[in-house]
Amino acid sequence: MSRTQWSEPGAPVHQDEEQRLRELGYKPVLARRMGGFGNFAISFSVISILSGCMTLYGFGLGTGGPAVMLWGWAGVGLFVLCVGLALAEVTSAYPTSGALYYMADRLGGRRWGWYTGWLNLLGLLGAIAGIDYGAALFTGAFLNLQWGFEPTPGSTMLIFIAILLLHAVLNLFGVRLVSILNSISVWWHLGGVALIVGALWIVPDHHQSPEFVFTEFVNDTGWSNPFYVAAIGLLLAQYTFSGYDASAHLSEETSNASVSAAKGIVRAIWVSWIAGFVLLTGLTFAIQDYKGTQESATGVPPAQILLDALGSGGATALLLVVIAAQLFCGNAEVAAASRMVFAFSRDNALPGSALWRKVSSRTQTPVPAVWLSVAVACVLALPSLYSATAYGAVTAINVIGITPAYAIPIFLRLRAGDRFQPGPWSLGRWSRPIGWIAVVWVACVTVLFCLPQSSPVTGDTMNYASIALAVVLVLASVWWYVARRSYGTPSAYGSDREQAEIAEGIV
């Protein structure tokens, strides 16, 4: 992988990136205060194995059980690494906050960029809802263990709203605080996994056998086809392995972004792949009562595993470790989603774009975009008040929104062939084979997670993710005919489109 410069030798790297951003059509208005480790840390924090693995662990117990969770994690991780490698290559060429939709626009045209942007936005906002609602569930479980609090849908929603407000406020202080929190988050996640797995290995007198952990298949879905059930069970891994485009969305705030953002994506995936496998293995070995774990009074099966294996005191302490990790994760996701809202509005793609692209002159943070992100995430989680299966639908919304958005710029890069000009970080001769593996994988999982997850299919058990996807595509199509004259990405700063609007958006 080669390294190139975009300005005179000896010029500071951040100046090279500011010049590159102008070449891509945008005036720099965000603060470039994030380093390479911070960029990796935001994607690692958003993937958050202590959020995704833990919140959907109960889902995995009934959709294939231990065998699908462990082997599914290994297989999905490999395919996602291919997606990440291919996406990193395109990110290196187009390091902007718009990320996926900007890449698609450049490689395929305005309409490709438009639909990619709406899918990406749906996925990012669904991720905030899924992450923070998961943190609310675990907070309810902690309160149950500590004070006998009985979590209800209403109380969980209030906790969820409080978490959303916390993340909005933290993001208003600027990207430097976000970067510091994400750097802490990396070590918190890795230390947390080591602590949880170590405690579950040392303390309990009884552990499940390796045969149980790696071969036990459990089907509580109502479907009779084991292949269908196993395929649905892959949602645990695929949901966790999402959000690594955060590195790309923060590229306008990252030094040497053309290299750092690409490396950040790939590193976040492979570190999470290894650590997540260790976490899932440790949890599954420590199951004391399978049915009791599924039917836990805490409402959170991993909490029951900790309780059965370590007792109330140990379970309570480790739940705090998990909750803190989930809060780090949600905070990072709000940062990524708000940058997407800012960038999409900068190109006049959203209703009310003039408001959502405003940037604080004090913190150089897109303040209205932060508030819009948490508000929409709150709306997406409201069905959880009425349906026990709604949380699974929210996580599926995240997957089927954001995952196709990953594949579109990869596909367009493959279609472009030699017309694509790689950035400093390139896959070389491996670009096409890895790219096609990524595209085919994404096509498969997008169809898969639109399918019903339980049988019989009723109003309560239906997978509403497909409806959410259809609604977004319809709204995007309708809005296209309203905004198509104003929407567009510029070719170079100040050439194709007047960029003074952006400067006027600084408040």
Short mmCIF file of C-alpha atoms in Angstrom, two decimals:
data_model
loop_
_atom_site.label_atom_id
_atom_site.label_comp_id
_atom_site.label_asym_id
_atom_site.label_seq_id
_atom_site.Cartn_x
_atom_site.Cartn_y
_atom_site.Cartn_z
CA MET A 1 0.00 0.00 0.00
CA SER A 2 1.55 3.25 -1.09
CA ARG A 3 1.44 6.68 0.42
CA THR A 4 0.96 9.85 -1.62
CA GLN A 5 0.79 13.54 -0.78
CA TRP A 6 -1.53 16.20 -2.14
CA SER A 7 0.66 19.21 -1.45
CA GLU A 8 4.28 20.27 -1.39
CA PRO A 9 6.73 17.98 0.46
CA GLY A 10 7.19 19.02 4.06
CA ALA A 11 3.73 20.57 4.39
CA PRO A 12 1.81 19.50 7.50
CA VAL A 13 -0.43 16.50 6.84
CA HIS A 14 -3.57 18.26 8.04
CA GLN A 15 -2.98 20.99 5.46
CA ASP A 16 -2.72 18.30 2.77
CA GLU A 17 -6.09 16.98 3.89
CA GLU A 18 -7.69 20.43 3.92
CA GLN A 19 -6.50 20.94 0.36
CA ARG A 20 -7.79 17.53 -0.62
CA LEU A 21 -11.17 18.39 0.90
CA ARG A 22 -11.31 21.53 -1.22
CA GLU A 23 -10.48 19.43 -4.28
CA LEU A 24 -13.44 17.22 -3.38
CA GLY A 25 -15.62 20.34 -3.31
CA TYR A 26 -15.98 21.39 0.31
CA LYS A 27 -14.78 24.26 2.44
CA PRO A 28 -13.30 22.93 5.71
CA VAL A 29 -15.56 24.00 8.60
CA LEU A 30 -15.08 21.16 11.10
CA ALA A 31 -12.15 20.99 13.53
CA ARG A 32 -9.46 18.47 12.48
CA ARG A 33 -8.55 17.44 16.03
CA MET A 34 -8.72 13.64 15.87
CA GLY A 35 -5.67 11.42 15.42
CA GLY A 36 -5.35 7.98 13.87
CA PHE A 37 -6.00 6.12 17.12
CA GLY A 38 -9.04 8.27 17.82
CA ASN A 39 -10.40 7.51 14.35
CA PHE A 40 -9.97 3.76 14.90
CA ALA A 41 -11.47 4.16 18.37
CA ILE A 42 -14.73 5.64 17.12
CA SER A 43 -15.44 2.68 14.80
CA PHE A 44 -14.34 0.19 17.46
CA SER A 45 -16.61 1.93 19.96
CA VAL A 46 -19.57 1.86 17.56
CA ILE A 47 -19.08 -1.83 16.76
CA SER A 48 -18.91 -2.34 20.54
CA ILE A 49 -18.87 -6.05 21.23
CA LEU A 50 -20.07 -5.31 24.78
CA SER A 51 -23.16 -3.72 23.25
CA GLY A 52 -24.03 -5.83 20.21
CA CYS A 53 -23.03 -9.24 21.55
CA MET A 54 -24.64 -8.68 24.93
CA THR A 55 -27.91 -7.07 23.83
CA LEU A 56 -28.66 -9.71 21.17
CA TYR A 57 -27.28 -12.68 23.12
CA GLY A 58 -30.80 -13.64 24.19
CA PHE A 59 -31.92 -13.50 20.56
CA GLY A 60 -29.06 -15.83 19.65
CA LEU A 61 -29.99 -18.34 22.36
CA GLY A 62 -33.24 -19.12 20.52
CA THR A 63 -32.13 -18.71 16.90
CA GLY A 64 -29.62 -21.52 16.59
CA GLY A 65 -28.13 -21.35 20.07
CA PRO A 66 -24.42 -21.70 20.89
CA ALA A 67 -23.38 -23.34 17.61
CA VAL A 68 -24.79 -20.54 15.45
CA MET A 69 -23.57 -17.78 17.77
CA LEU A 70 -19.96 -19.01 17.80
CA TRP A 71 -19.52 -20.26 14.24
CA GLY A 72 -21.77 -17.53 12.89
CA TRP A 73 -19.54 -14.94 14.55
CA ALA A 74 -16.44 -16.46 12.99
CA GLY A 75 -17.95 -16.63 9.50
CA VAL A 76 -19.71 -13.28 9.52
CA GLY A 77 -16.56 -11.61 10.84
CA LEU A 78 -14.56 -12.89 7.89
CA PHE A 79 -17.07 -11.60 5.34
CA VAL A 80 -17.41 -8.27 7.14
CA LEU A 81 -13.63 -7.90 7.06
CA CYS A 82 -13.85 -8.17 3.26
CA VAL A 83 -16.53 -5.46 3.25
CA GLY A 84 -14.38 -3.28 5.49
CA LEU A 85 -11.26 -3.73 3.35
CA ALA A 86 -13.14 -2.81 0.18
CA LEU A 87 -14.84 0.16 1.83
CA ALA A 88 -11.56 1.39 3.31
CA GLU A 89 -10.05 1.58 -0.18
CA VAL A 90 -12.85 3.84 -1.42
CA THR A 91 -12.75 5.90 1.80
CA SER A 92 -9.07 6.63 1.17
CA ALA A 93 -9.98 8.16 -2.17
CA TYR A 94 -12.92 10.22 -0.83
CA PRO A 95 -12.28 11.26 2.82
CA THR A 96 -15.40 13.36 3.52
CA SER A 97 -18.05 13.43 6.25
CA GLY A 98 -20.64 12.37 3.67
CA ALA A 99 -18.63 9.15 3.24
CA LEU A 100 -20.75 6.46 1.57
CA TYR A 101 -23.21 8.66 -0.29
CA TYR A 102 -20.46 11.00 -1.50
CA MET A 103 -18.49 7.99 -2.81
CA ALA A 104 -21.59 6.65 -4.59
CA ASP A 105 -22.34 10.07 -6.06
CA ARG A 106 -18.82 10.44 -7.41
CA LEU A 107 -18.63 6.91 -8.82
CA GLY A 108 -22.19 6.40 -10.02
CA GLY A 109 -23.97 9.72 -10.26
CA ARG A 110 -26.41 11.83 -8.27
CA ARG A 111 -29.20 9.28 -7.92
CA TRP A 112 -26.83 6.58 -6.67
CA GLY A 113 -25.55 9.02 -4.07
CA TRP A 114 -29.07 10.07 -3.10
CA TYR A 115 -30.34 6.57 -2.30
CA THR A 116 -27.08 5.51 -0.67
CA GLY A 117 -27.32 8.53 1.61
CA TRP A 118 -30.86 7.74 2.69
CA LEU A 119 -30.00 4.10 3.39
CA ASN A 120 -26.90 5.11 5.33
CA LEU A 121 -28.89 7.63 7.34
CA LEU A 122 -31.58 5.05 8.17
CA GLY A 123 -28.92 2.61 9.35
CA LEU A 124 -27.07 5.17 11.48
CA LEU A 125 -30.22 6.43 13.17
CA GLY A 126 -31.42 2.85 13.71
CA ALA A 127 -28.05 2.10 15.28
CA ILE A 128 -28.44 4.91 17.83
CA ALA A 129 -31.87 3.53 18.73
CA GLY A 130 -30.61 -0.04 19.00
CA ILE A 131 -27.50 0.79 21.01
CA ASP A 132 -29.09 3.18 23.49
CA TYR A 133 -32.22 1.07 23.97
CA GLY A 134 -29.94 -1.89 24.65
CA ALA A 135 -28.13 0.21 27.25
CA ALA A 136 -31.52 1.05 28.79
CA LEU A 137 -32.37 -2.66 29.01
CA PHE A 138 -29.10 -3.41 30.77
CA THR A 139 -29.58 -0.44 33.09
CA GLY A 140 -32.99 -1.87 34.02
CA ALA A 141 -31.37 -5.24 34.71
CA PHE A 142 -28.78 -3.55 36.93
CA LEU A 143 -31.50 -1.74 38.89
CA ASN A 144 -33.35 -5.05 39.22
CA LEU A 145 -30.31 -6.76 40.75
CA GLN A 146 -29.39 -3.86 42.99
CA TRP A 147 -32.75 -2.64 44.26
CA GLY A 148 -35.38 -5.08 42.98
CA PHE A 149 -36.61 -2.62 40.35
CA GLU A 150 -39.03 -4.29 37.92
CA PRO A 151 -38.28 -3.08 34.36
CA THR A 152 -41.37 -2.27 32.30
CA PRO A 153 -41.57 -1.00 28.71
CA GLY A 154 -42.46 2.46 30.05
CA SER A 155 -39.61 2.70 32.55
CA THR A 156 -37.15 1.33 30.00
CA MET A 157 -38.26 4.02 27.54
CA LEU A 158 -37.64 6.75 30.14
CA ILE A 159 -34.14 5.40 30.78
CA PHE A 160 -33.59 5.29 27.01
CA ILE A 161 -34.59 8.95 26.62
CA ALA A 162 -32.26 9.96 29.47
CA ILE A 163 -29.37 8.16 27.73
CA LEU A 164 -30.16 9.88 24.43
CA LEU A 165 -30.08 13.27 26.17
CA LEU A 166 -26.75 12.43 27.81
CA HIS A 167 -25.22 11.54 24.45
CA ALA A 168 -26.57 14.65 22.79
CA VAL A 169 -25.05 16.88 25.48
CA LEU A 170 -21.66 15.10 25.36
CA ASN A 171 -21.51 15.56 21.59
CA LEU A 172 -22.15 19.29 21.89
CA PHE A 173 -18.77 19.84 23.57
CA GLY A 174 -16.83 19.13 20.38
CA VAL A 175 -14.94 16.38 18.64
CA ARG A 176 -11.96 16.51 21.02
CA LEU A 177 -14.11 15.24 23.91
CA VAL A 178 -15.65 12.62 21.62
CA SER A 179 -12.16 11.49 20.62
CA ILE A 180 -10.97 11.28 24.25
CA LEU A 181 -14.04 9.26 25.26
CA ASN A 182 -13.55 6.90 22.32
CA SER A 183 -9.90 6.34 23.22
CA ILE A 184 -10.94 5.45 26.76
CA SER A 185 -13.65 3.24 25.27
CA VAL A 186 -11.13 1.04 23.42
CA TRP A 187 -9.32 0.06 26.63
CA TRP A 188 -12.58 -0.16 28.54
CA HIS A 189 -13.95 -2.67 26.01
CA LEU A 190 -10.81 -4.79 25.87
CA GLY A 191 -10.33 -4.68 29.65
CA GLY A 192 -14.03 -5.38 30.16
CA VAL A 193 -13.95 -8.47 27.96
CA ALA A 194 -10.86 -9.77 29.79
CA LEU A 195 -12.49 -9.11 33.18
CA ILE A 196 -15.82 -10.75 32.28
CA VAL A 197 -14.33 -13.80 30.60
CA GLY A 198 -11.70 -14.19 33.32
CA ALA A 199 -14.30 -14.05 36.10
CA LEU A 200 -16.60 -16.48 34.28
CA TRP A 201 -13.69 -18.88 33.78
CA ILE A 202 -12.29 -18.78 37.31
CA VAL A 203 -15.27 -18.37 39.67
CA PRO A 204 -17.98 -20.90 38.65
CA ASP A 205 -17.55 -24.54 39.66
CA HIS A 206 -19.51 -25.73 36.62
CA HIS A 207 -18.89 -24.99 32.96
CA GLN A 208 -20.57 -26.27 29.81
CA SER A 209 -18.63 -28.77 27.72
CA PRO A 210 -16.82 -27.75 24.51
CA GLU A 211 -19.25 -29.99 22.62
CA PHE A 212 -22.18 -27.96 23.97
CA VAL A 213 -20.54 -24.60 23.27
CA PHE A 214 -19.55 -25.34 19.68
CA THR A 215 -22.22 -27.81 18.48
CA GLU A 216 -25.44 -27.27 20.49
CA PHE A 217 -28.27 -26.12 18.19
CA VAL A 218 -31.41 -24.58 19.71
CA ASN A 219 -34.51 -23.54 17.77
CA ASP A 220 -37.22 -21.54 19.54
CA THR A 221 -38.35 -19.62 16.48
CA GLY A 222 -41.26 -21.80 15.40
CA TRP A 223 -39.63 -22.42 12.02
CA SER A 224 -38.73 -26.04 11.25
CA ASN A 225 -35.95 -25.53 8.71
CA PRO A 226 -32.62 -25.49 10.61
CA PHE A 227 -30.81 -23.67 7.78
CA TYR A 228 -33.37 -20.85 7.86
CA VAL A 229 -33.06 -20.63 11.65
CA ALA A 230 -29.26 -20.57 11.50
CA ALA A 231 -29.37 -17.86 8.85
CA ILE A 232 -31.65 -15.69 11.01
CA GLY A 233 -29.31 -16.27 13.94
CA LEU A 234 -26.52 -14.51 12.05
CA LEU A 235 -28.24 -11.23 12.95
CA LEU A 236 -26.36 -11.17 16.26
CA ALA A 237 -23.00 -11.00 14.52
CA GLN A 238 -24.05 -8.86 11.57
CA TYR A 239 -25.74 -6.29 13.83
CA THR A 240 -22.65 -6.07 16.03
CA PHE A 241 -20.36 -5.74 12.98
CA SER A 242 -21.90 -2.49 11.80
CA GLY A 243 -21.09 1.15 12.24
CA TYR A 244 -17.46 1.00 11.15
CA ASP A 245 -18.23 3.67 8.57
CA ALA A 246 -17.92 6.03 11.57
CA SER A 247 -14.21 6.35 10.72
CA ALA A 248 -15.18 7.67 7.30
CA HIS A 249 -17.82 10.08 8.66
CA LEU A 250 -15.24 11.61 11.03
CA SER A 251 -12.60 11.91 8.30
CA GLU A 252 -13.01 15.71 7.99
CA GLU A 253 -12.05 15.88 11.66
CA THR A 254 -9.11 13.44 11.41
CA SER A 255 -5.46 14.23 10.66
CA ASN A 256 -4.06 12.33 7.65
CA ALA A 257 -7.61 11.08 7.06
CA SER A 258 -6.90 9.48 3.67
CA VAL A 259 -4.82 6.87 5.44
CA SER A 260 -6.05 7.03 9.05
CA ALA A 261 -9.75 6.59 8.23
CA ALA A 262 -9.07 3.59 5.98
CA LYS A 263 -6.87 1.94 8.60
CA GLY A 264 -9.40 2.79 11.30
CA ILE A 265 -12.16 0.85 9.52
CA VAL A 266 -10.09 -2.31 9.02
CA ARG A 267 -8.46 -2.30 12.45
CA ALA A 268 -11.79 -1.82 14.22
CA ILE A 269 -13.23 -4.89 12.48
CA TRP A 270 -10.42 -7.36 13.11
CA VAL A 271 -9.88 -6.33 16.73
CA SER A 272 -13.63 -6.66 17.37
CA TRP A 273 -13.68 -10.02 15.55
CA ILE A 274 -11.12 -11.53 17.92
CA ALA A 275 -12.39 -9.92 21.13
CA GLY A 276 -16.04 -10.72 20.33
CA PHE A 277 -15.30 -14.42 19.80
CA VAL A 278 -13.57 -14.55 23.18
CA LEU A 279 -16.55 -12.83 24.85
CA LEU A 280 -19.20 -15.09 23.30
CA THR A 281 -17.19 -18.20 24.14
CA GLY A 282 -16.71 -17.12 27.75
CA LEU A 283 -20.41 -16.34 28.22
CA THR A 284 -21.57 -19.61 26.68
CA PHE A 285 -19.21 -21.79 28.68
CA ALA A 286 -20.57 -20.15 31.86
CA ILE A 287 -24.29 -20.85 31.24
CA GLN A 288 -25.63 -22.66 34.32
CA ASP A 289 -29.31 -23.02 33.31
CA TYR A 290 -30.15 -22.53 29.63
CA LYS A 291 -33.92 -22.11 30.01
CA GLY A 292 -33.51 -20.01 33.14
CA THR A 293 -31.11 -17.76 31.25
CA GLN A 294 -33.63 -17.27 28.46
CA GLU A 295 -36.46 -16.48 30.88
CA SER A 296 -34.42 -14.24 33.20
CA ALA A 297 -36.41 -11.94 35.48
CA THR A 298 -33.87 -9.23 34.66
CA GLY A 299 -35.04 -9.27 31.05
CA VAL A 300 -31.41 -9.62 29.94
CA PRO A 301 -30.02 -13.18 29.54
CA PRO A 302 -26.31 -12.21 29.90
CA ALA A 303 -27.17 -10.63 33.25
CA GLN A 304 -28.63 -13.97 34.35
CA ILE A 305 -25.44 -15.77 33.29
CA LEU A 306 -23.40 -13.38 35.42
CA LEU A 307 -25.84 -13.74 38.32
CA ASP A 308 -25.86 -17.56 38.23
CA ALA A 309 -22.09 -17.83 37.80
CA LEU A 310 -20.81 -15.03 40.04
CA GLY A 311 -23.58 -14.16 42.47
CA SER A 312 -25.36 -10.86 42.93
CA GLY A 313 -22.29 -8.77 43.83
CA GLY A 314 -20.15 -9.94 40.93
CA ALA A 315 -23.01 -9.72 38.44
CA THR A 316 -23.84 -6.18 39.51
CA ALA A 317 -20.22 -5.03 39.18
CA LEU A 318 -19.78 -6.53 35.72
CA LEU A 319 -23.12 -5.17 34.53
CA LEU A 320 -21.77 -1.71 35.29
CA VAL A 321 -18.77 -2.50 33.06
CA VAL A 322 -21.13 -3.51 30.23
CA ILE A 323 -23.42 -0.51 30.67
CA ALA A 324 -20.47 1.90 30.57
CA ALA A 325 -19.24 0.25 27.35
CA GLN A 326 -22.70 0.62 25.82
CA LEU A 327 -22.77 4.29 26.77
CA PHE A 328 -19.40 4.79 25.08
CA CYS A 329 -20.81 3.03 22.03
CA GLY A 330 -23.97 5.13 21.81
CA ASN A 331 -22.01 8.35 22.21
CA ALA A 332 -19.74 7.41 19.31
CA GLU A 333 -22.74 6.50 17.15
CA VAL A 334 -24.40 9.87 17.78
CA ALA A 335 -21.16 11.53 16.61
CA ALA A 336 -21.13 9.49 13.40
CA ALA A 337 -24.83 9.94 12.64
CA SER A 338 -24.75 13.68 13.26
CA ARG A 339 -21.87 14.07 10.79
CA MET A 340 -23.90 12.21 8.21
CA VAL A 341 -26.88 14.51 8.84
CA PHE A 342 -24.56 17.53 8.55
CA ALA A 343 -22.96 16.32 5.31
CA PHE A 344 -26.24 15.28 3.68
CA SER A 345 -27.74 18.66 4.57
CA ARG A 346 -24.65 20.45 3.25
CA ASP A 347 -25.62 19.01 -0.13
CA ASN A 348 -29.30 19.98 0.37
CA ALA A 349 -30.64 16.41 0.61
CA LEU A 350 -32.76 16.68 3.76
CA PRO A 351 -35.91 18.69 4.47
CA GLY A 352 -34.75 21.73 6.42
CA SER A 353 -31.16 21.34 5.24
CA ALA A 354 -30.36 24.99 5.98
CA LEU A 355 -30.88 24.29 9.69
CA TRP A 356 -29.25 20.85 9.97
CA ARG A 357 -25.97 21.95 8.36
CA LYS A 358 -25.34 24.76 10.85
CA VAL A 359 -22.07 24.46 12.78
CA SER A 360 -21.23 26.04 16.13
CA SER A 361 -18.50 28.66 15.78
CA ARG A 362 -17.33 27.87 19.33
CA THR A 363 -17.01 24.07 19.17
CA GLN A 364 -17.11 23.57 15.38
CA THR A 365 -19.78 20.91 16.00
CA PRO A 366 -23.00 20.48 13.94
CA VAL A 367 -25.32 21.16 16.89
CA PRO A 368 -28.75 20.92 15.15
CA ALA A 369 -27.64 17.68 13.46
CA VAL A 370 -26.86 16.17 16.87
CA TRP A 371 -30.35 16.98 18.18
CA LEU A 372 -32.06 15.69 15.04
CA SER A 373 -30.14 12.40 15.27
CA VAL A 374 -31.23 11.64 18.83
CA ALA A 375 -34.81 12.78 18.18
CA VAL A 376 -35.29 10.42 15.22
CA ALA A 377 -33.64 7.56 17.14
CA CYS A 378 -36.18 8.11 19.92
CA VAL A 379 -39.06 7.87 17.44
CA LEU A 380 -37.66 4.63 15.94
CA ALA A 381 -37.68 2.96 19.36
CA LEU A 382 -41.22 4.00 20.34
CA PRO A 383 -42.80 0.71 19.10
CA SER A 384 -40.91 -1.03 21.92
CA LEU A 385 -43.60 0.36 24.22
CA TYR A 386 -46.15 -1.92 22.59
CA SER A 387 -44.28 -4.89 21.13
CA ALA A 388 -41.80 -7.26 22.76
CA THR A 389 -40.27 -8.03 19.35
CA ALA A 390 -39.78 -4.39 18.36
CA TYR A 391 -36.18 -4.26 19.59
CA GLY A 392 -35.22 -7.06 17.20
CA ALA A 393 -36.85 -5.05 14.41
CA VAL A 394 -34.86 -1.94 15.36
CA THR A 395 -31.60 -3.87 15.17
CA ALA A 396 -32.65 -5.33 11.81
CA ILE A 397 -33.46 -1.79 10.58
CA ASN A 398 -29.88 -0.87 11.40
CA VAL A 399 -28.53 -3.86 9.46
CA ILE A 400 -30.66 -3.58 6.33
CA GLY A 401 -30.25 0.18 6.19
CA ILE A 402 -26.53 0.51 6.69
CA THR A 403 -25.25 -2.74 5.16
CA PRO A 404 -26.49 -2.08 1.57
CA ALA A 405 -25.05 1.41 1.90
CA TYR A 406 -21.63 -0.18 2.44
CA ALA A 407 -21.89 -2.26 -0.71
CA ILE A 408 -23.11 0.39 -3.15
CA PRO A 409 -19.86 2.43 -3.33
CA ILE A 410 -17.89 -0.84 -3.45
CA PHE A 411 -19.99 -2.08 -6.38
CA LEU A 412 -19.66 1.26 -8.18
CA ARG A 413 -15.91 1.22 -7.62
CA LEU A 414 -15.76 -2.24 -9.23
CA ARG A 415 -17.91 -1.06 -12.12
CA ALA A 416 -15.69 1.99 -12.63
CA GLY A 417 -12.61 -0.19 -13.20
CA ASP A 418 -9.56 1.86 -14.16
CA ARG A 419 -11.56 5.09 -13.96
CA PHE A 420 -11.36 4.82 -10.16
CA GLN A 421 -8.33 6.68 -8.84
CA PRO A 422 -7.21 5.02 -5.57
CA GLY A 423 -6.15 7.09 -2.60
CA PRO A 424 -2.98 6.50 -0.56
CA TRP A 425 -4.45 3.29 0.94
CA SER A 426 -5.16 0.66 -1.73
CA LEU A 427 -5.77 -3.10 -1.97
CA GLY A 428 -3.90 -3.37 -5.25
CA ARG A 429 -4.56 -6.61 -7.15
CA TRP A 430 -6.79 -7.85 -4.32
CA SER A 431 -9.25 -5.03 -4.87
CA ARG A 432 -11.60 -6.82 -7.29
CA PRO A 433 -11.86 -10.27 -5.62
CA ILE A 434 -12.34 -8.79 -2.16
CA GLY A 435 -14.80 -6.25 -3.55
CA TRP A 436 -17.00 -8.88 -5.21
CA ILE A 437 -17.02 -11.04 -2.07
CA ALA A 438 -18.21 -7.98 -0.15
CA VAL A 439 -20.97 -7.13 -2.62
CA VAL A 440 -22.37 -10.68 -2.76
CA TRP A 441 -22.30 -11.01 1.03
CA VAL A 442 -24.17 -7.75 1.53
CA ALA A 443 -26.82 -8.74 -1.04
CA CYS A 444 -27.43 -11.99 0.85
CA VAL A 445 -27.74 -10.51 4.34
CA THR A 446 -29.96 -7.65 3.14
CA VAL A 447 -32.54 -10.15 1.88
CA LEU A 448 -32.06 -12.38 4.90
CA PHE A 449 -32.83 -9.77 7.52
CA CYS A 450 -36.03 -8.66 5.80
CA LEU A 451 -37.46 -12.15 6.46
CA PRO A 452 -39.70 -12.96 9.47
CA GLN A 453 -37.79 -14.13 12.52
CA SER A 454 -40.60 -16.00 14.30
CA SER A 455 -43.46 -18.30 13.31
CA PRO A 456 -46.40 -17.94 13.14
CA VAL A 457 -46.12 -14.45 11.71
CA THR A 458 -48.47 -12.11 13.58
CA GLY A 459 -48.66 -8.40 14.26
CA ASP A 460 -46.40 -8.88 17.27
CA THR A 461 -43.84 -11.16 15.63
CA MET A 462 -43.60 -9.58 12.18
CA ASN A 463 -40.23 -8.21 11.11
CA TYR A 464 -41.02 -4.54 10.56
CA ALA A 465 -37.53 -3.82 9.27
CA SER A 466 -38.64 -4.51 5.69
CA ILE A 467 -41.50 -2.02 6.10
CA ALA A 468 -39.11 0.60 7.50
CA LEU A 469 -36.79 0.04 4.54
CA ALA A 470 -39.69 0.37 2.07
CA VAL A 471 -40.96 3.55 3.76
CA VAL A 472 -37.53 5.17 3.61
CA LEU A 473 -37.06 4.26 -0.05
CA VAL A 474 -40.52 5.63 -0.90
CA LEU A 475 -39.88 8.86 1.02
CA ALA A 476 -36.47 9.19 -0.61
CA SER A 477 -38.07 8.74 -4.04
CA VAL A 478 -40.77 11.32 -3.34
CA TRP A 479 -38.30 13.81 -1.89
CA TRP A 480 -36.00 13.30 -4.88
CA TYR A 481 -38.54 15.03 -7.11
CA VAL A 482 -38.73 17.93 -4.67
CA ALA A 483 -35.03 18.39 -3.94
CA ARG A 484 -33.28 17.08 -7.07
CA ARG A 485 -32.63 20.58 -8.42
CA SER A 486 -30.92 21.74 -5.24
CA TYR A 487 -29.22 18.47 -4.23
CA GLY A 488 -25.73 17.79 -5.51
CA THR A 489 -22.14 17.28 -4.49
CA PRO A 490 -19.72 19.91 -5.83
CA SER A 491 -16.76 19.02 -8.06
CA ALA A 492 -14.38 21.46 -6.43
CA TYR A 493 -14.76 24.11 -3.78
CA GLY A 494 -16.44 27.16 -5.25
CA SER A 495 -16.58 25.87 -8.84
CA ASP A 496 -19.80 23.96 -9.46
CA ARG A 497 -21.84 25.32 -6.60
CA GLU A 498 -21.63 28.34 -4.41
CA GLN A 499 -20.28 27.20 -1.07
CA ALA A 500 -20.92 30.43 0.81
CA GLU A 501 -24.05 28.80 2.23
CA ILE A 502 -21.83 26.60 4.34
CA ALA A 503 -19.96 29.54 5.81
CA GLU A 504 -23.30 31.22 6.55
CA GLY A 505 -24.30 28.07 8.40
CA ILE A 506 -21.66 28.72 11.06
CA VAL A 507 -23.46 30.17 14.08
#
